[in-house]
Amino acid sequence: MAEPKALPPASGHDKLMIGQSKAGIYMAHAILILGILIVAFPIYYTFVASTHSLQTILRPPLPLLPGDRFLENYSEALFGGVGRIGGVSVATLLINTTIVAFGIAIGKIIISILSAYAIVFFRFPGRMFFFWLIFITLMLPVEVRILPTYKVMVDLGLIDTYTGLIVPLIASATATLLFRQFFLTIPGELVEAARVDGAGPWRFFWDILLPLSRTNIAALFVILFIYGWTQYLWPLLVTNRNDMNTIVIALRKMISFADADTEWHLVMVTSMLAIVPPILVVVLMQRWFVRGLVDTEK
Amino acid sequence: MATVDLKDVRKVYPGGVEAVKGVSIAIPDKALCVLVGPSGCGKSTLLRMIAGLETISAGTCSIDGKVVNTIGPTERDIAMVFQNYALYPHMKVYDNMAYGLRNRGMPKDEVDKRVRGTAKTLELEHLLERRPRELSGGQRQRVAMGRAIVRNPKVFLFDEPLSNLDAKLRGQMRVEIKNLQRKLGVTSVYVTHDQLEAMTLADVLVVMNAGLIEQQGAPLDIYEKPSSTFVASFIGAPPMNLLPLRSGQLEGAVTLPAVADNAATLGFRPEDCEVGADDAALDGGLRLMANVAGVEPVGAESFLYCDAAGGRIVVRVPGRTEVRIGDQLPIFARREKLHFFGSDGKRV
Ligand SMILES: Nc1ncnc2c1ncn2[C@@H]1O[C@H](COP(=O)(O)OP(=O)(O)OP(=O)(O)O)[C@@H](O)[C@H]1O
Ligand SMILES: [Mg+2]
């Protein structure tokens, strides 16, 4: 009998590349470095620009090395206020955006995990109907339902509020489906063991489902935080006051069509500051979900 | 501590599958009842109905004299050991065992005392701080047992708890489960499709087939007096030899005792027949000639696979054997070791 030959267990140290010649390795690295340069250079250049005075920026060519106005520019933007957006400081914008991004990410996770929990673990009339209803909303992104949503927000007096910024974006069919998919992989025996052990629905959710979903939640949080952070269209519509803007909207407003009106050094600072929190979230959370991907706890 | 009584219990799954078609079993206090049967015969379904994990479509299930049909699994005070153990993957062994106790609001130091006591009984003390994924299959099995024992429930339910272990470990755990169950004196229901497990563990053995009970009783009674050809071929390994009778006659038999008219099948166990024609011992038993088609030496015994009387029979001979494939052998079985079954498969 010809038994199928078992593959050797894959380990992290396996050499996956086939051609292991010196030249090949140098080639590969050269290409990788080139790629990184192409991606990183604009960001570096933005940083360089954010450390020069407006005059230097407006008089080309822009130097390739950082200037001496790092502290001045950053403190002016963060605490002084930017003229073109009515003197609102970037600190305010950061706070706004953080609230909105956290609100959207956490709200989406709570709502979607609870709806997935209901759909997977409970038998109630209309279960499949609700599942398909959620599924269908996948096909209706914010942009499609933007006018009615806007009207509702106006009627409720939610223009220029955090609620108005967050709530319309908070339901997530994608996240619900992801959680549903994950919950379906949880063995029925585990659910039954918990029932025999006297765990009611709430306890089961809290003691067993939530800890098991940790890594999924972490990964989703990162994705949703960045999604919330970079929202453009909806915040643009629903905020009129400058001090309620998110950083992306404010950035857009700071740029005038006439070059001379634009405080480019502050725009550059704001751009840099707008990148930092998403990077922080990715870096801080990556430990969580990388570990989760390595050892599945099932 | 508790009796379990099933009265004409039925289960119809939504979608119309009738998995259990009217089963009555009375399990006395402290007894271990084994449900055995082929795959899909409804063993798990029945067990899950006792556990309260599945609703009972008709009939009653009572624990300790109290009908529990509408009571949830928590209040039934049962503990269950699952086939795949179903340990909580994110909890340490200690917490896995403590979880059910905490949910019942037991004070912390009492929980600690019980968990450590149970861990000691099962020799799990050095594993308490580990996660399930850091345990071997056998150790997981013990933790699953521990989680059931620690609760000190009225009834233990086991659903094929040993089927994921290798043969040697299975043998060890079988003995251990039996000893523990004796020592703790907890009424238990044990599902398996392994007839060896069933025979060795059971106080009450229930053989199921297609949602119905074929036979129930003490294991050795069932072994000695199978009520149907199904039970005869299910209990015992290798299974009982069954040969078709044609109007009371066995094709190719040298001698055959008088047979009831309605008997359609003759049966005898591989271990109940012998090679050689010792006429003195015959006393009206069965005698026939068999062609050896295969020899299987196992060590302490050997099995001869033979063609005889229009069928294939297995003969067990002790120790080694000189018999070769192609040999012609006289086989005999004593009168009292013969079983007869009617055309409906029932014992006559
Ligand atoms: N949830 C369900 N819905 C519908 N039919 C089911 C369900 N669970 C089991 N069945 C059916 O009920 C019958 C009995 O199933 P059960 O799981 O009790 O078998 P079993 O005796 O435990 O078998 P095995 O030894 O393979 O575990 C089978 O025909 C099965 O297909
Ligand atoms: Mg089963």
Short mmCIF file of N, CA and C in Angstrom, two decimals, chain B residues 232-320:
data_model
loop_
_atom_site.label_atom_id
_atom_site.label_comp_id
_atom_site.label_asym_id
_atom_site.label_seq_id
_atom_site.Cartn_x
_atom_site.Cartn_y
_atom_site.Cartn_z
N ALA B 232 -26.10 -11.24 18.89
CA ALA B 232 -25.12 -12.31 18.82
C ALA B 232 -23.90 -11.88 18.02
N SER B 233 -24.11 -11.14 16.96
CA SER B 233 -22.96 -10.75 16.15
C SER B 233 -22.33 -9.46 16.65
N PHE B 234 -23.00 -8.75 17.57
CA PHE B 234 -22.43 -7.50 18.06
C PHE B 234 -21.59 -7.72 19.32
N ILE B 235 -22.06 -8.60 20.19
CA ILE B 235 -21.35 -8.84 21.45
C ILE B 235 -20.47 -10.07 21.29
N GLY B 236 -19.21 -9.92 21.65
CA GLY B 236 -18.25 -11.00 21.48
C GLY B 236 -17.35 -10.70 20.31
N ALA B 237 -16.05 -11.00 20.47
CA ALA B 237 -15.11 -10.76 19.38
C ALA B 237 -14.15 -11.92 19.31
N PRO B 238 -13.97 -12.57 18.18
CA PRO B 238 -14.77 -12.34 16.97
C PRO B 238 -16.23 -12.71 17.21
N PRO B 239 -17.15 -12.20 16.37
CA PRO B 239 -18.57 -12.41 16.62
C PRO B 239 -18.96 -13.88 16.48
N MET B 240 -20.19 -14.15 16.97
CA MET B 240 -20.70 -15.51 16.90
C MET B 240 -20.81 -15.98 15.45
N ASN B 241 -20.50 -17.27 15.23
CA ASN B 241 -20.70 -17.86 13.90
C ASN B 241 -22.18 -18.09 13.67
N LEU B 242 -22.68 -17.62 12.57
CA LEU B 242 -24.10 -17.80 12.25
C LEU B 242 -24.20 -18.55 10.93
N LEU B 243 -24.90 -19.68 10.95
CA LEU B 243 -25.05 -20.47 9.72
C LEU B 243 -26.52 -20.64 9.40
N PRO B 244 -26.88 -20.51 8.14
CA PRO B 244 -28.30 -20.61 7.76
C PRO B 244 -28.78 -22.06 7.81
N LEU B 245 -29.98 -22.25 8.31
CA LEU B 245 -30.60 -23.58 8.32
C LEU B 245 -31.63 -23.64 7.20
N ARG B 246 -31.67 -24.81 6.48
CA ARG B 246 -32.71 -24.96 5.46
C ARG B 246 -33.64 -26.06 5.92
N SER B 247 -34.85 -25.71 6.23
CA SER B 247 -35.88 -26.61 6.77
C SER B 247 -35.28 -27.55 7.82
N GLY B 248 -34.66 -26.93 8.82
CA GLY B 248 -34.15 -27.69 9.95
C GLY B 248 -32.86 -28.43 9.67
N GLN B 249 -32.30 -28.27 8.49
CA GLN B 249 -31.08 -28.99 8.15
C GLN B 249 -29.95 -28.01 7.87
N LEU B 250 -28.74 -28.45 8.24
CA LEU B 250 -27.58 -27.64 7.94
C LEU B 250 -26.82 -28.33 6.83
N GLU B 251 -26.63 -27.62 5.78
CA GLU B 251 -25.94 -28.16 4.60
C GLU B 251 -24.52 -28.58 4.99
N GLY B 252 -24.18 -29.82 4.73
CA GLY B 252 -22.81 -30.26 4.98
C GLY B 252 -22.51 -30.67 6.40
N ALA B 253 -23.53 -30.65 7.27
CA ALA B 253 -23.26 -31.04 8.66
C ALA B 253 -23.19 -32.55 8.76
N VAL B 254 -22.29 -33.02 9.57
CA VAL B 254 -22.19 -34.46 9.77
C VAL B 254 -23.27 -34.90 10.73
N THR B 255 -23.33 -34.27 11.87
CA THR B 255 -24.47 -34.51 12.77
C THR B 255 -25.02 -33.18 13.22
N LEU B 256 -26.30 -33.19 13.49
CA LEU B 256 -26.97 -31.97 13.91
C LEU B 256 -28.06 -32.37 14.89
N PRO B 257 -28.14 -31.73 16.06
CA PRO B 257 -29.19 -32.08 17.01
C PRO B 257 -30.56 -31.69 16.47
N ALA B 258 -31.58 -32.24 17.10
CA ALA B 258 -32.94 -31.91 16.69
C ALA B 258 -33.15 -30.42 16.82
N VAL B 259 -33.81 -29.85 15.83
CA VAL B 259 -33.94 -28.40 15.76
C VAL B 259 -35.42 -28.04 15.73
N ALA B 260 -35.78 -26.98 16.41
CA ALA B 260 -37.16 -26.51 16.33
C ALA B 260 -37.48 -26.12 14.89
N ASP B 261 -38.75 -26.28 14.51
CA ASP B 261 -39.14 -26.08 13.11
C ASP B 261 -38.88 -24.67 12.62
N ASN B 262 -39.11 -23.68 13.54
CA ASN B 262 -39.04 -22.30 13.07
C ASN B 262 -37.64 -21.71 13.12
N ALA B 263 -36.63 -22.54 13.44
CA ALA B 263 -35.27 -22.01 13.50
C ALA B 263 -34.73 -21.80 12.10
N ALA B 264 -34.18 -20.62 11.85
CA ALA B 264 -33.65 -20.31 10.52
C ALA B 264 -32.14 -20.12 10.55
N THR B 265 -31.62 -19.89 11.74
CA THR B 265 -30.18 -19.66 11.84
C THR B 265 -29.63 -20.40 13.05
N LEU B 266 -28.46 -21.00 12.85
CA LEU B 266 -27.78 -21.68 13.94
C LEU B 266 -26.55 -20.86 14.28
N GLY B 267 -26.31 -20.70 15.58
CA GLY B 267 -25.14 -19.93 15.95
C GLY B 267 -24.31 -20.61 17.03
N PHE B 268 -23.00 -20.42 16.97
CA PHE B 268 -22.13 -20.86 18.07
C PHE B 268 -20.91 -19.97 18.07
N ARG B 269 -20.37 -19.77 19.25
CA ARG B 269 -19.26 -18.82 19.36
C ARG B 269 -17.94 -19.46 18.97
N PRO B 270 -17.00 -18.70 18.44
CA PRO B 270 -15.70 -19.24 18.04
C PRO B 270 -15.01 -19.94 19.20
N GLU B 271 -15.24 -19.42 20.43
CA GLU B 271 -14.56 -20.02 21.58
C GLU B 271 -15.30 -21.23 22.12
N ASP B 272 -16.48 -21.53 21.56
CA ASP B 272 -17.28 -22.65 22.04
C ASP B 272 -17.18 -23.86 21.13
N CYS B 273 -16.30 -23.85 20.14
CA CYS B 273 -16.18 -25.03 19.30
C CYS B 273 -14.73 -25.51 19.32
N GLU B 274 -14.56 -26.74 18.98
CA GLU B 274 -13.24 -27.33 19.06
C GLU B 274 -12.92 -28.08 17.78
N VAL B 275 -11.63 -28.25 17.57
CA VAL B 275 -11.20 -29.01 16.41
C VAL B 275 -11.01 -30.46 16.85
N GLY B 276 -11.35 -31.41 15.98
CA GLY B 276 -11.21 -32.82 16.31
C GLY B 276 -12.59 -33.42 16.52
N ALA B 277 -12.65 -34.72 16.38
CA ALA B 277 -13.94 -35.38 16.48
C ALA B 277 -13.96 -36.28 17.69
N ASP B 278 -14.13 -35.73 18.86
CA ASP B 278 -14.19 -36.52 20.08
C ASP B 278 -15.62 -36.98 20.28
N ASP B 279 -15.92 -38.14 19.74
CA ASP B 279 -17.30 -38.61 19.74
C ASP B 279 -17.89 -38.75 21.13
N ALA B 280 -17.03 -39.09 22.08
CA ALA B 280 -17.51 -39.27 23.45
C ALA B 280 -18.11 -37.98 23.99
N ALA B 281 -17.53 -36.86 23.56
CA ALA B 281 -17.98 -35.57 24.09
C ALA B 281 -19.14 -35.00 23.28
N LEU B 282 -19.53 -35.70 22.25
CA LEU B 282 -20.48 -35.10 21.33
C LEU B 282 -21.87 -34.92 21.92
N ASP B 283 -22.36 -35.89 22.61
CA ASP B 283 -23.69 -35.90 23.24
C ASP B 283 -24.73 -35.11 22.45
N GLY B 284 -24.79 -35.37 21.18
CA GLY B 284 -25.83 -34.76 20.36
C GLY B 284 -25.54 -33.33 19.97
N GLY B 285 -24.28 -32.95 19.95
CA GLY B 285 -23.93 -31.59 19.53
C GLY B 285 -23.80 -31.48 18.02
N LEU B 286 -23.16 -30.40 17.58
CA LEU B 286 -22.98 -30.17 16.15
C LEU B 286 -21.62 -30.70 15.72
N ARG B 287 -21.60 -31.32 14.55
CA ARG B 287 -20.32 -31.75 14.00
C ARG B 287 -20.31 -31.45 12.52
N LEU B 288 -19.25 -30.83 12.05
CA LEU B 288 -19.18 -30.57 10.61
C LEU B 288 -17.74 -30.51 10.15
N MET B 289 -17.57 -30.58 8.82
CA MET B 289 -16.24 -30.52 8.24
C MET B 289 -16.00 -29.11 7.71
N ALA B 290 -14.80 -28.61 7.97
CA ALA B 290 -14.52 -27.23 7.56
C ALA B 290 -13.22 -27.15 6.78
N ASN B 291 -13.20 -26.29 5.75
CA ASN B 291 -11.98 -26.03 4.98
C ASN B 291 -11.32 -24.77 5.50
N VAL B 292 -10.08 -24.88 5.91
CA VAL B 292 -9.40 -23.72 6.47
C VAL B 292 -9.04 -22.75 5.34
N ALA B 293 -9.49 -21.51 5.47
CA ALA B 293 -9.22 -20.50 4.44
C ALA B 293 -8.26 -19.44 4.95
N GLY B 294 -8.02 -19.41 6.25
CA GLY B 294 -7.11 -18.42 6.78
C GLY B 294 -6.74 -18.77 8.21
N VAL B 295 -5.51 -18.45 8.61
CA VAL B 295 -5.06 -18.71 9.98
C VAL B 295 -4.52 -17.40 10.55
N GLU B 296 -4.96 -17.08 11.76
CA GLU B 296 -4.53 -15.81 12.37
C GLU B 296 -3.96 -16.08 13.75
N PRO B 297 -2.67 -16.24 13.88
CA PRO B 297 -2.11 -16.47 15.21
C PRO B 297 -2.01 -15.14 15.97
N VAL B 298 -2.55 -15.08 17.18
CA VAL B 298 -2.52 -13.84 17.95
C VAL B 298 -1.53 -13.96 19.10
N GLY B 299 -1.05 -15.17 19.36
CA GLY B 299 -0.13 -15.38 20.47
C GLY B 299 -0.72 -16.39 21.43
N ALA B 300 -1.54 -15.89 22.33
CA ALA B 300 -2.14 -16.79 23.30
C ALA B 300 -3.19 -17.69 22.67
N GLU B 301 -3.66 -17.30 21.52
CA GLU B 301 -4.68 -18.08 20.84
C GLU B 301 -4.52 -17.88 19.34
N SER B 302 -5.21 -18.72 18.57
CA SER B 302 -5.18 -18.54 17.13
C SER B 302 -6.61 -18.64 16.60
N PHE B 303 -6.88 -17.93 15.54
CA PHE B 303 -8.20 -17.98 14.93
C PHE B 303 -8.10 -18.64 13.57
N LEU B 304 -8.96 -19.61 13.36
CA LEU B 304 -9.02 -20.28 12.06
C LEU B 304 -10.25 -19.81 11.33
N TYR B 305 -10.06 -19.28 10.16
CA TYR B 305 -11.19 -18.86 9.34
C TYR B 305 -11.49 -19.99 8.36
N CYS B 306 -12.68 -20.55 8.44
CA CYS B 306 -13.00 -21.75 7.67
C CYS B 306 -14.27 -21.56 6.86
N ASP B 307 -14.32 -22.28 5.72
CA ASP B 307 -15.57 -22.37 4.96
C ASP B 307 -16.25 -23.65 5.38
N ALA B 308 -17.51 -23.53 5.81
CA ALA B 308 -18.23 -24.73 6.21
C ALA B 308 -19.71 -24.49 6.12
N ALA B 309 -20.44 -25.51 5.72
CA ALA B 309 -21.89 -25.50 5.76
C ALA B 309 -22.47 -24.25 5.12
N GLY B 310 -21.93 -23.87 4.00
CA GLY B 310 -22.50 -22.74 3.25
C GLY B 310 -22.23 -21.40 3.89
N GLY B 311 -21.25 -21.32 4.77
CA GLY B 311 -20.94 -20.03 5.37
C GLY B 311 -19.50 -19.97 5.79
N ARG B 312 -19.12 -18.83 6.38
CA ARG B 312 -17.76 -18.64 6.86
C ARG B 312 -17.82 -18.69 8.38
N ILE B 313 -17.00 -19.54 9.00
CA ILE B 313 -16.99 -19.59 10.46
C ILE B 313 -15.59 -19.32 10.98
N VAL B 314 -15.53 -18.88 12.25
CA VAL B 314 -14.25 -18.65 12.91
C VAL B 314 -14.15 -19.63 14.06
N VAL B 315 -13.01 -20.25 14.18
CA VAL B 315 -12.79 -21.19 15.27
C VAL B 315 -11.61 -20.70 16.08
N ARG B 316 -11.79 -20.64 17.40
CA ARG B 316 -10.69 -20.20 18.25
C ARG B 316 -10.00 -21.42 18.83
N VAL B 317 -8.70 -21.50 18.64
CA VAL B 317 -7.96 -22.59 19.26
C VAL B 317 -6.90 -21.98 20.16
N PRO B 318 -6.67 -22.61 21.32
CA PRO B 318 -5.69 -22.03 22.25
C PRO B 318 -4.28 -22.19 21.73
N GLY B 319 -3.42 -21.26 22.07
CA GLY B 319 -2.00 -21.34 21.76
C GLY B 319 -1.69 -21.32 20.27
N ARG B 320 -0.54 -21.93 19.91
CA ARG B 320 -0.16 -21.99 18.50
C ARG B 320 -0.92 -23.12 17.82
#
